[in-house]
Coordinates of C-alpha atoms and ligand atoms in Angstrom, one line a residue:
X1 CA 52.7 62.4 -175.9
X2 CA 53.1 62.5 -172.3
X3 CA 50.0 63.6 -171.5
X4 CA 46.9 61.1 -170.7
X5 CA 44.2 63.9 -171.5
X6 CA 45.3 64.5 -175.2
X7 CA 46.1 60.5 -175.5
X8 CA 42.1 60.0 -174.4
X9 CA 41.1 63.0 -176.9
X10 CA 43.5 61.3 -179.6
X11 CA 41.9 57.8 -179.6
X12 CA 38.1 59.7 -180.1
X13 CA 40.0 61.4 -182.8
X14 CA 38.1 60.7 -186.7
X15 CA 40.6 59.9 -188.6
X16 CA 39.4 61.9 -191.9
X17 CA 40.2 65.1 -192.9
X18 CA 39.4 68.1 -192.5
X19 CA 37.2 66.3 -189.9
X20 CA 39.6 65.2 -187.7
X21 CA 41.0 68.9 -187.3
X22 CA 37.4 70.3 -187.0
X23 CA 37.5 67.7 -183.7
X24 CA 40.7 69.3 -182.2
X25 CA 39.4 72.6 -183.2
X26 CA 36.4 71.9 -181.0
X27 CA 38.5 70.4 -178.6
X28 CA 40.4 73.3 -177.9
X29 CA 37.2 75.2 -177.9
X30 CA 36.1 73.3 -174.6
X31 CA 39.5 74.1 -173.2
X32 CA 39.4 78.0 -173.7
X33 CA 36.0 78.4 -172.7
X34 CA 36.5 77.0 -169.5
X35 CA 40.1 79.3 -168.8
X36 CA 38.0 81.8 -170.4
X37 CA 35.5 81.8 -167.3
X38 CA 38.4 82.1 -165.1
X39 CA 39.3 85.3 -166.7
X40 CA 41.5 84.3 -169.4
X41 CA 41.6 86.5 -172.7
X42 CA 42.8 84.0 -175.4
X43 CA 44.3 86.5 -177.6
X44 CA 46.6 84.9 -180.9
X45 CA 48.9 86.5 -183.2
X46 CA 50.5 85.6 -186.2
X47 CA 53.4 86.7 -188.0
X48 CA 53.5 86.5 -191.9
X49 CA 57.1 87.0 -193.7
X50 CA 57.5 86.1 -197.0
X51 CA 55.5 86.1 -200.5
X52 CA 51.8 85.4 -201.0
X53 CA 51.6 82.1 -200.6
X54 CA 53.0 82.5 -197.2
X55 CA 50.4 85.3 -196.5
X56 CA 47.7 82.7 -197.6
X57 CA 49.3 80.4 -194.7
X58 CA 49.0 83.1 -192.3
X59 CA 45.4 83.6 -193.1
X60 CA 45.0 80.0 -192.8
X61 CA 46.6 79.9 -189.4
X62 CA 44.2 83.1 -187.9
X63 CA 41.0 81.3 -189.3
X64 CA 41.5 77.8 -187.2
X65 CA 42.9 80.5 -184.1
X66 CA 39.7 82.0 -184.5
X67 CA 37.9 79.4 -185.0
X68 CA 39.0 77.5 -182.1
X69 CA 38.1 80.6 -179.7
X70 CA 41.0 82.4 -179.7
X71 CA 40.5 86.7 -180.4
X72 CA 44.1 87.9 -182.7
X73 CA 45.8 90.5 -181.3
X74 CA 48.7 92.2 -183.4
X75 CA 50.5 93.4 -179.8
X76 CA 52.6 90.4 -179.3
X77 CA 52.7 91.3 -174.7
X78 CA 48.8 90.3 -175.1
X79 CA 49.3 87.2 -177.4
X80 CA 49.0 83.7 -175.7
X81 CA 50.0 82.0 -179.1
X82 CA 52.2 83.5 -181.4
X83 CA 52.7 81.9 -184.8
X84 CA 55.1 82.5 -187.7
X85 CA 54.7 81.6 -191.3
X86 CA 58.5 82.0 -193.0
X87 CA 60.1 82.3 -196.1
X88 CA 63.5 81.1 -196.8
X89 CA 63.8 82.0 -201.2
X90 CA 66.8 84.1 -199.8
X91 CA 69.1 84.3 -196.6
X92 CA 67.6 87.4 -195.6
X93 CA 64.3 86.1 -194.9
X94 CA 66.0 83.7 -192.4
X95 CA 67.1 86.7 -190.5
X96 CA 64.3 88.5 -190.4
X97 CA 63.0 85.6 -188.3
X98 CA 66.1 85.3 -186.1
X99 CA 65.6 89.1 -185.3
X100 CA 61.6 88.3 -184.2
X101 CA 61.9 85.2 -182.1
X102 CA 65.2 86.5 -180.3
X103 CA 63.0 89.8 -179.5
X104 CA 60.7 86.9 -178.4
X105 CA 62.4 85.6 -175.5
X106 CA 61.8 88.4 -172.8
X107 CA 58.0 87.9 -173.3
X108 CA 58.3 84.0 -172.8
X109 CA 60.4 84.6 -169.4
X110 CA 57.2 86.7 -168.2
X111 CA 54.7 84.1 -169.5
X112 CA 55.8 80.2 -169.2
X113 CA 52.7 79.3 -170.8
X114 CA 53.4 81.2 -173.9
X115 CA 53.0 79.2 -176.9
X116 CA 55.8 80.1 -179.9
X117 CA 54.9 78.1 -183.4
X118 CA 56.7 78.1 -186.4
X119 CA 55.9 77.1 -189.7
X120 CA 56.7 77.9 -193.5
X121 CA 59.1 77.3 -196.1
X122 CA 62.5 77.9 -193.5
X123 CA 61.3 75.2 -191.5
X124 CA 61.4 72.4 -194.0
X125 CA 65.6 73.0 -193.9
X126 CA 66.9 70.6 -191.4
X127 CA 70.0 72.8 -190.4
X128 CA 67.3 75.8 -189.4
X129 CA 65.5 73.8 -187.2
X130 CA 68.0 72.3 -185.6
X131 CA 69.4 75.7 -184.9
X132 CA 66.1 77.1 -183.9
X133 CA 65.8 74.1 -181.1
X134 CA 69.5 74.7 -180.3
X135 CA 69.3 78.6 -179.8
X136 CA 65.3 79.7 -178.8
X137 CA 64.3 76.6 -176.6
X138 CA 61.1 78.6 -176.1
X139 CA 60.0 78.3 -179.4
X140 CA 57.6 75.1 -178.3
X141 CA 56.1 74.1 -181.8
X142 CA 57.7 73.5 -185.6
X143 CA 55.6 72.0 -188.2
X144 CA 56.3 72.8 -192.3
X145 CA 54.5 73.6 -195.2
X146 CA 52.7 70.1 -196.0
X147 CA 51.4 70.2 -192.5
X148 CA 49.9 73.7 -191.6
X149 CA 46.2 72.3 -191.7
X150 CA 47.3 70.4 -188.3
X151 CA 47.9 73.7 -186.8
X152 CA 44.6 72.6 -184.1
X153 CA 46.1 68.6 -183.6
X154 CA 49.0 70.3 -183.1
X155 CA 48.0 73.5 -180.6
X156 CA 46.2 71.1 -178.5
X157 CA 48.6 68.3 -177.8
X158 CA 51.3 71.4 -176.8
X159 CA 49.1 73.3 -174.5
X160 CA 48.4 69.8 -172.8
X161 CA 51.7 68.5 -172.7
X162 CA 53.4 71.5 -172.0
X163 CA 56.3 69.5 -174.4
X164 CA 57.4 70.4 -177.5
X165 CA 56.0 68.9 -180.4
X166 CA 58.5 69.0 -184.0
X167 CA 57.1 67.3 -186.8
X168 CA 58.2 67.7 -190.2
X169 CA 57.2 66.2 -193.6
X170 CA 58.6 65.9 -197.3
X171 CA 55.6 66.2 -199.2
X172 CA 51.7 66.5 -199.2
X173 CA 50.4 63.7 -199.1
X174 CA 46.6 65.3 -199.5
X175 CA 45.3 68.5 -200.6
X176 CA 43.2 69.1 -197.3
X177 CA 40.5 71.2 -198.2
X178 CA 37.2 73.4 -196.5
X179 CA 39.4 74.3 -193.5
X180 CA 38.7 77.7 -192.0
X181 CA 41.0 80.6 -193.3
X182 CA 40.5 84.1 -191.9
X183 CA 40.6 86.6 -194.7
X184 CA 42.7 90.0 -194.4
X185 CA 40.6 92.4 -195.7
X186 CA 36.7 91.5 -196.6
X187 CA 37.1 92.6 -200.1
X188 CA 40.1 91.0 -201.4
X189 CA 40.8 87.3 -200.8
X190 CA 43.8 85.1 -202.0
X191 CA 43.0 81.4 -203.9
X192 CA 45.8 78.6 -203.7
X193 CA 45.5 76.8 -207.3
X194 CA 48.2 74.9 -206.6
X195 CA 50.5 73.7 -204.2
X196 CA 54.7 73.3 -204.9
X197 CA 56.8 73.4 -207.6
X198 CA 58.3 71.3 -210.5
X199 CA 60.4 74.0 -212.6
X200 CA 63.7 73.0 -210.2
X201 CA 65.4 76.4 -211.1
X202 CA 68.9 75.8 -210.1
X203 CA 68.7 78.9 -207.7
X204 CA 65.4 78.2 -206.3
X205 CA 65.0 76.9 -202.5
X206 CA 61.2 76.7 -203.3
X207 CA 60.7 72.8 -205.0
X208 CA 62.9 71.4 -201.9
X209 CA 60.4 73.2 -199.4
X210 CA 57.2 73.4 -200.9
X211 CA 57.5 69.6 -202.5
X212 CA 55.8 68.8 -206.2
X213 CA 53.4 70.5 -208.1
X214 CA 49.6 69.9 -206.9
X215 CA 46.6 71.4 -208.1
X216 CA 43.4 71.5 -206.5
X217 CA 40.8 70.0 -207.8
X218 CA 39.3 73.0 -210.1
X219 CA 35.5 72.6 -208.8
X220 CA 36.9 72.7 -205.4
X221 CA 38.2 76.3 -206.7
X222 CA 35.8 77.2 -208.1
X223 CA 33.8 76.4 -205.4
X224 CA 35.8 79.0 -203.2
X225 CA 35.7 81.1 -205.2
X226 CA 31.9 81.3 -205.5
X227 CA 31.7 81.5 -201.7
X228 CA 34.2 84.3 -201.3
X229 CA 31.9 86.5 -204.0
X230 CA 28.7 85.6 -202.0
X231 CA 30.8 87.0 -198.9
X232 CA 31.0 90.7 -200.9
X233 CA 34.8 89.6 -202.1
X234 CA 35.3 91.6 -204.9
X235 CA 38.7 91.1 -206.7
X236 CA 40.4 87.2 -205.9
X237 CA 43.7 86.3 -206.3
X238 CA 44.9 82.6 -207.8
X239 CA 48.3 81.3 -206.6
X240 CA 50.6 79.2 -207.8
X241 CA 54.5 78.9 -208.0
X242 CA 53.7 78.3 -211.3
X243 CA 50.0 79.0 -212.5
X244 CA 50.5 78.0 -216.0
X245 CA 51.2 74.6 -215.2
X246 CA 48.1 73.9 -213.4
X247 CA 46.2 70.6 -214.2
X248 CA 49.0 69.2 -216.1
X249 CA 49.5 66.7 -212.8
X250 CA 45.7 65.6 -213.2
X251 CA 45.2 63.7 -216.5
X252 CA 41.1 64.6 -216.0
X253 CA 41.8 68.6 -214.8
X254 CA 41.2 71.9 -217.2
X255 CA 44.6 73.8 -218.5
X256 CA 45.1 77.4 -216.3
X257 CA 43.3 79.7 -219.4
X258 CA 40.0 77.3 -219.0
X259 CA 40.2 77.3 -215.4
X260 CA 40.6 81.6 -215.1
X261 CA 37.8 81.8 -218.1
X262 CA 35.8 80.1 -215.5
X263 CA 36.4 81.7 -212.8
X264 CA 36.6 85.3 -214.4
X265 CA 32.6 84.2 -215.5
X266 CA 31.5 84.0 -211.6
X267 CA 28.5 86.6 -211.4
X268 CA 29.4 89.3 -209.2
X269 CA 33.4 89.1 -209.3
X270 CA 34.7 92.0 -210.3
X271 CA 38.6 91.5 -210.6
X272 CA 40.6 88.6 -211.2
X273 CA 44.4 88.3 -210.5
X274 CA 46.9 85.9 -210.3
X275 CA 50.8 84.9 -209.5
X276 CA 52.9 83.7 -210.6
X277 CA 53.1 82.5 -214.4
X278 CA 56.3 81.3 -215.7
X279 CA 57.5 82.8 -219.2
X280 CA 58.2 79.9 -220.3
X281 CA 54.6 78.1 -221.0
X282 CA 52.5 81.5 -221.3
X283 CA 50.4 80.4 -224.2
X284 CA 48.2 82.7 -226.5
X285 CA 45.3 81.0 -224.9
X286 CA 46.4 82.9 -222.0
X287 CA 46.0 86.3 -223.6
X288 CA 43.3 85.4 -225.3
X289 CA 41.2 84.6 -222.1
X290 CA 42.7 88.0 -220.6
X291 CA 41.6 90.1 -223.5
X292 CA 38.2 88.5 -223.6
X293 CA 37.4 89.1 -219.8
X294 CA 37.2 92.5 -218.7
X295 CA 37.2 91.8 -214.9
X296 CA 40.7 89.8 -215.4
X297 CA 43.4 92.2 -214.2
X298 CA 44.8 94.4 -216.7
X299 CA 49.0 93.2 -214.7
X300 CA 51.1 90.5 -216.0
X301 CA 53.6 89.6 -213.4
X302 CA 56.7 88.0 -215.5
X303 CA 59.8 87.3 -213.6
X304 CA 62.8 87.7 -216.0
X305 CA 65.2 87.0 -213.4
X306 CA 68.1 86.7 -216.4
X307 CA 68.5 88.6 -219.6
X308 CA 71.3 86.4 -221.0
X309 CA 70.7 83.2 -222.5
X310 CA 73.5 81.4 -221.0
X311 CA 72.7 82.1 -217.7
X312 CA 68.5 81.5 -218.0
X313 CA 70.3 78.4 -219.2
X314 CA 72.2 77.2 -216.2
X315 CA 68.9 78.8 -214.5
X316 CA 67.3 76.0 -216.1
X317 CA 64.5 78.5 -216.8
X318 CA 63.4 76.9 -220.9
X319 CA 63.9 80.3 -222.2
X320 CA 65.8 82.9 -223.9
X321 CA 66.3 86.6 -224.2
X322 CA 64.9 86.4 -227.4
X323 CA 62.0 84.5 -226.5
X324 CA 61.1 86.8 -223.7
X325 CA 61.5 89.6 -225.8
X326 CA 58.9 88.1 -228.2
X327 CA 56.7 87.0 -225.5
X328 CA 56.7 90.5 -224.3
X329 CA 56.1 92.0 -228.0
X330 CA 53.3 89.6 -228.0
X331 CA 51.5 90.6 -225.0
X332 CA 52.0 94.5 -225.3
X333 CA 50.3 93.6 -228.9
X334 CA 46.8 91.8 -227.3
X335 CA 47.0 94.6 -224.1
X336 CA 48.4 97.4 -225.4
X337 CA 47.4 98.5 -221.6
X338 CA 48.7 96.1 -219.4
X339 CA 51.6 96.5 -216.7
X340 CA 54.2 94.0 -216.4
X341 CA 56.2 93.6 -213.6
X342 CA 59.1 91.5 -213.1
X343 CA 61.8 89.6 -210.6
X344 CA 65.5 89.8 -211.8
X345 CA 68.9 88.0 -210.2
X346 CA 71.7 90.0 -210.0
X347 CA 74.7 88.3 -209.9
X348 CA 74.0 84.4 -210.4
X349 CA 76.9 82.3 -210.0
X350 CA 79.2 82.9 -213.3
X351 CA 77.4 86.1 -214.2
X352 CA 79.7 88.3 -216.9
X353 CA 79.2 91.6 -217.5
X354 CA 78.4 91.2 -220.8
X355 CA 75.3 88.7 -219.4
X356 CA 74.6 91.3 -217.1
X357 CA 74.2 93.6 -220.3
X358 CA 71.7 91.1 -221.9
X359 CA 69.7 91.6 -218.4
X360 CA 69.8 95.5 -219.0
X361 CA 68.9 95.3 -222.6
X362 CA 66.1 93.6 -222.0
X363 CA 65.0 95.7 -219.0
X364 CA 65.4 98.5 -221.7
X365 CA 63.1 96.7 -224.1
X366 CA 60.7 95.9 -222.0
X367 CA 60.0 99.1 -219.9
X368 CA 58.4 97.4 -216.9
X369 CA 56.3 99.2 -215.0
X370 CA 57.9 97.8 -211.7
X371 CA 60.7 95.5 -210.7
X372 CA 61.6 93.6 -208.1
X373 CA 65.5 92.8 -207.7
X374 CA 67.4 90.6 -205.6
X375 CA 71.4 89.6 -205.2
X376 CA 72.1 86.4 -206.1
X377 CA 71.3 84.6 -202.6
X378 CA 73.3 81.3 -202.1
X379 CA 70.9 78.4 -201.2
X380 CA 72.0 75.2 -200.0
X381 CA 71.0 72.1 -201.7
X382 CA 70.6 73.8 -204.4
X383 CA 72.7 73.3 -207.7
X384 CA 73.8 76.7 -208.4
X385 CA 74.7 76.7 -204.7
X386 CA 78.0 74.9 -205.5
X387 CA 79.4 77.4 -208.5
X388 CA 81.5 80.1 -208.3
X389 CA 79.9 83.1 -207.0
X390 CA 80.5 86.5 -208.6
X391 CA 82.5 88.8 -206.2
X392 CA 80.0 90.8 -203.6
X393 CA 81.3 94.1 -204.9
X394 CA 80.3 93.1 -208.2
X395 CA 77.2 92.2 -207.7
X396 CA 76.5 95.3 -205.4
X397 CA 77.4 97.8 -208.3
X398 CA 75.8 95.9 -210.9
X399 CA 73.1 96.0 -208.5
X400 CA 72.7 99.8 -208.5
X401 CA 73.6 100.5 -212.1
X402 CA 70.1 97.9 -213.0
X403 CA 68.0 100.1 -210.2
X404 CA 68.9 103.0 -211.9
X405 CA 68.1 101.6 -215.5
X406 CA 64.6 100.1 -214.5
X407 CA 64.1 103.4 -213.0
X408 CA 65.0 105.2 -216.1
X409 CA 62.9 103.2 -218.5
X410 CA 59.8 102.4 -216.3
X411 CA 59.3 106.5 -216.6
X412 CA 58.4 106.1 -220.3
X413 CA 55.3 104.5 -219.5
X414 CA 54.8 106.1 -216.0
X415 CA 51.6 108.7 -215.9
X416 CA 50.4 106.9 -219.1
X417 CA 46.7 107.3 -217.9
X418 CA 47.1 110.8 -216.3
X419 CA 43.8 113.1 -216.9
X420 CA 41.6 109.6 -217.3
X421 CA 38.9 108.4 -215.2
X422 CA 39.4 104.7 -213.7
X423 CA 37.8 102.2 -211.3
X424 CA 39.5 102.3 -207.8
X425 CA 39.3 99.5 -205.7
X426 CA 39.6 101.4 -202.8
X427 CA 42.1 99.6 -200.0
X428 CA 42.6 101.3 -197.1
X429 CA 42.8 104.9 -195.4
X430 CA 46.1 106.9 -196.5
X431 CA 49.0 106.2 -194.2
X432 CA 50.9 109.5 -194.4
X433 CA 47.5 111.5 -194.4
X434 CA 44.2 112.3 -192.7
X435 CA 41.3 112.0 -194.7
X436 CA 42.8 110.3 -197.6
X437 CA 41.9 106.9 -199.0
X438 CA 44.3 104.4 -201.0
X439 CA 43.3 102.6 -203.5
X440 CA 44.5 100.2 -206.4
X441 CA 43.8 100.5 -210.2
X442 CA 42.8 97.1 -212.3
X443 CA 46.8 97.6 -213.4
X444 CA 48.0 97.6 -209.4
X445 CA 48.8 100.9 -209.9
X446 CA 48.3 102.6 -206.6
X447 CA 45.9 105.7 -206.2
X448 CA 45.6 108.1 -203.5
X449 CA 42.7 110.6 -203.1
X450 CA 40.2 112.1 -201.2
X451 CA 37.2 110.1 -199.2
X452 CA 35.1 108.7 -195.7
X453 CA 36.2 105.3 -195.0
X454 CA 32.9 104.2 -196.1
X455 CA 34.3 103.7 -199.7
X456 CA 37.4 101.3 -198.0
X457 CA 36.2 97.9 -200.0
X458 CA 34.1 99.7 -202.9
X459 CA 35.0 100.3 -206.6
X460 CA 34.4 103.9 -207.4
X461 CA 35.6 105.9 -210.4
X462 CA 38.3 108.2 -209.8
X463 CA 39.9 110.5 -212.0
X464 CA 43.7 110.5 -212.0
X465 CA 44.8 114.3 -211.5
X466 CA 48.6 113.7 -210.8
X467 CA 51.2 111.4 -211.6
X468 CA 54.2 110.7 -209.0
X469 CA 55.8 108.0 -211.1
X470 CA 54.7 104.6 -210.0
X471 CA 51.6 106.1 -208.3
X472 CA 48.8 109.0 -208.7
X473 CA 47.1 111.5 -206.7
X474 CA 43.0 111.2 -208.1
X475 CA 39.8 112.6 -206.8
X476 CA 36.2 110.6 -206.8
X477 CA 33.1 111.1 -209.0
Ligands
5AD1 N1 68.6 84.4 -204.8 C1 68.0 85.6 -205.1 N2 66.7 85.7 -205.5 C2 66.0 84.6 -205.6 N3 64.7 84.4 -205.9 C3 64.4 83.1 -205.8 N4 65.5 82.4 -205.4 C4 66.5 83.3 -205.2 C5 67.9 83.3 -204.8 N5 68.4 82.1 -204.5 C6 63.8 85.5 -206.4 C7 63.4 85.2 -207.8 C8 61.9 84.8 -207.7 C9 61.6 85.7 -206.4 C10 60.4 85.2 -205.7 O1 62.7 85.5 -205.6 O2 63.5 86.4 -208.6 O3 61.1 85.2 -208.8
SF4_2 FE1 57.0 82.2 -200.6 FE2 59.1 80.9 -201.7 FE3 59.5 82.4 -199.6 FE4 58.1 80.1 -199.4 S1 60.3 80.3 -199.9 S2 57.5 82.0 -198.5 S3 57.0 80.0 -201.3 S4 58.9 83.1 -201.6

């Protein structure tokens, strides 16, 4: 802190939160107007990799930018700050930021006053900060997952220092809530539930970067919610590592069903999602409270990741083939209608073929309607990080022989609704073509078809005219 201005605006500093970071948000403010009369743009970027929950950070990160005076830009030449939310669930993520900040260092060389943060999962792994300080010097400010609402305390000390400012914690100690969060797109909005992870799945980075499970108080939710309805939000996501566990950490707090019956009773919301529940506490409250509520999503996300029982054993995952299996017989019997989607491991330490079978049988059984897969990724720290891995080779065929399979059986329910007519919440204009719209079914099925951008945010009805496997080509009422 070798700067007397920010030591000055640090002992007027409240010490409460959020109101503390509302000062320093003002604070910078002050700063930018002023630069700003001398011609300055104050243009911010931020970089999301990762899952959901890092999305949500991102969006966090762009609504105290904004907030604070800065304009985002997503041409990183203009950007005064550029900001990085990361992931670190497997070594590839780590890489992917490597590649951006190394591409990084020709724009800092032109700019000195170029301000690179990082925050996110990777950064609360000692060995990647210290090799981000050791190889991108320019990178000016690292801060980690229990600290992102300090994103203004921290901006403002940097740009008035000029020094670099590192500072890293183990776990929340506060759920800091009401701080600005800029949404992506007006009509869809993301909800944190909760906050970390207990589960302590032997392969899983996630509980040693994210810290213990924390859920938000549910009127506080619920609260958020309510606002993001009033603001023409029309489906919400709730996230958790682990939604099914919500409230257990709060002796006074509701159980997830109670908390998504409430929600899914908001007037005015029309769809209701969320990620990520665990197989292994997905009660028949659960489905009940889905069947009952027609504007809860008609997509279950349940990552498998193992179909043998040994291995979800050393996975420490508290199930078993069978009891998947009967979990998914279950739910195809209360929503005959619904898409599951799942995560599967290939090649966990120890993995046999015969395992490896177990994983295919149940794929078989299950006929999800998408997939995602990932090789085995070797996390340190964690337990599973010190067994025997299964050859690469191994795990790369096994690898394309589950593709395949999940390929194979996901085209038995693919097309399913072909000829009917179903609500589109429409997304965005086509990519690949002019005068197309994209769109997303109550199932996440995509939908492409023909419209103005007008309809971009509406639900219209659309009827689906052609299947293309894991998406359809539809035209509007
Ligand atoms: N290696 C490979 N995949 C992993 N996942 C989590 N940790 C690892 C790892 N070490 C996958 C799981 C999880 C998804 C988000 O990422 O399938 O559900
Ligand atoms: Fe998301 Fe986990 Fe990656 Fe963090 S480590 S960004 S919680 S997937």
């Amino acid at each position: 802190m070798g700067n007397k201005l920010f030591t000055e605006i640090l002992e007027n500093a409240p010490a409460n939160e959020p109101e503390r970071q509302f000062y320093f948000i003002e604070q910078i403010k002050a700063l930018l107007d002023v630069k700003k009369g001398e011609g300055y743009e104050a243009k911010a970027m931020v970089t999301v990799i990762g899952c959901q929950m890092s999305a949500k950070d991102g969006e966090k990160l762009q609504g105290i930018l904004q907030e604070a005076g800065y304009s985002i830009t997503e041409k990183e030449e203009e950007a005064d700050v550029i900001l990085f939310t990361t992931c670190t669930v497997r070594e590839n993520a780590n890489q992917k930021l490597y590649g951006r900040i190394g591409q990084l260092k020709h724009l800092y060389q032109r700019n000195k006053d170029l301000i690179i943060g990082i925050t996110g999962c990777m950064m609360q792994e000692k060995d990647e900060v210290e090799t981000i300080q050791r190889k991108y010097p320019y990178v000016h400010l690292i801060f980690g997952t229990h600290n992102i609402y300090k994103l203004a305390e921290y901006l403002l000390e940097t740009m008035l220092s000029k020094e670099k400012k590192v500072e890293l914690l183990e776990d929340s100690a506060e759920i800091v809530e009401n701080l600005p969060s800029k949404r992506k797109y007006s009509f869809r909005a993301a909800v944190n539930i909760s906050f970390g992870c207990n589960n302590f799945c032997t392969y899983c980075i996630v509980p040693y970067v994210r810290g213990r499970e924390k859920s938000r108080d549910s009127q506080e939710i619920l609260k958020e919610c309510e606002a993001l309805v009033a603001d023409g939000v029309k489906e919400i996501m709730l996230l958790g590592q682990n939604v099914n566990s919500y409230g257990l950490d709060k002796k006074e707090e509701c159980s997830f069903p109670e908390l998504l019956a409430k929600i899914a009773k908001l007037p005015g919301l029309k769809r209701l999602r969320f990620m990520t529940p665990n197989p292994k506490d997905f009660s028949d409250e659960l489905l009940q409270v889905m069947k009952e509520n027609e504007n809860i999503c008609n997509h279950i996300h349940l990552p498998l990741q193992s179909g043998s029982t040994a291995i979800l054993k050393r996975m420490n995952r508290h199930y078993s083939k069978e009891s998947y299996m009967a979990l998914v017989k279950k739910i195809r019997e209360v929503l005959p209608d619904v898409s599951l989607t799942t995560d599967i491991i290939v090649g966990f330490p120890g993995e046999t073929e015969e395992d490896f079978q177990d994983t295919m049988e149940v794929v078989a059984y299950s006929k999800f309607d998408s997939a995602f897969t990932f090789q085995y990724s070797k996390r340190t720290g964690t337990p599973a990080a010190k067994w025997e891995a299964v050859p690469e080779d191994v795990v790369k065929e096994r690898f394309q022989r589950l593709l395949e399979h999940i390929r194979l059986h996901s085209e038995e329910r693919e097309g399913r609704d072909l000829g009917k007519v179903m609500e589109v919440l429409v997304e965005e204009k086509d990519k690949e073509s002019e005068n197309m719209l994209t769109g997303r079914l109550s199932n996440n099925v995509l939908v492409h078809f023909e419209g103005g951008e007008r309809l971009i945010g509406e639900i219209v009805p659309v009827r689906l005219d052609k299947s293309m496997g894991f998406y359809y080509y539809g035209s509007v009422l």
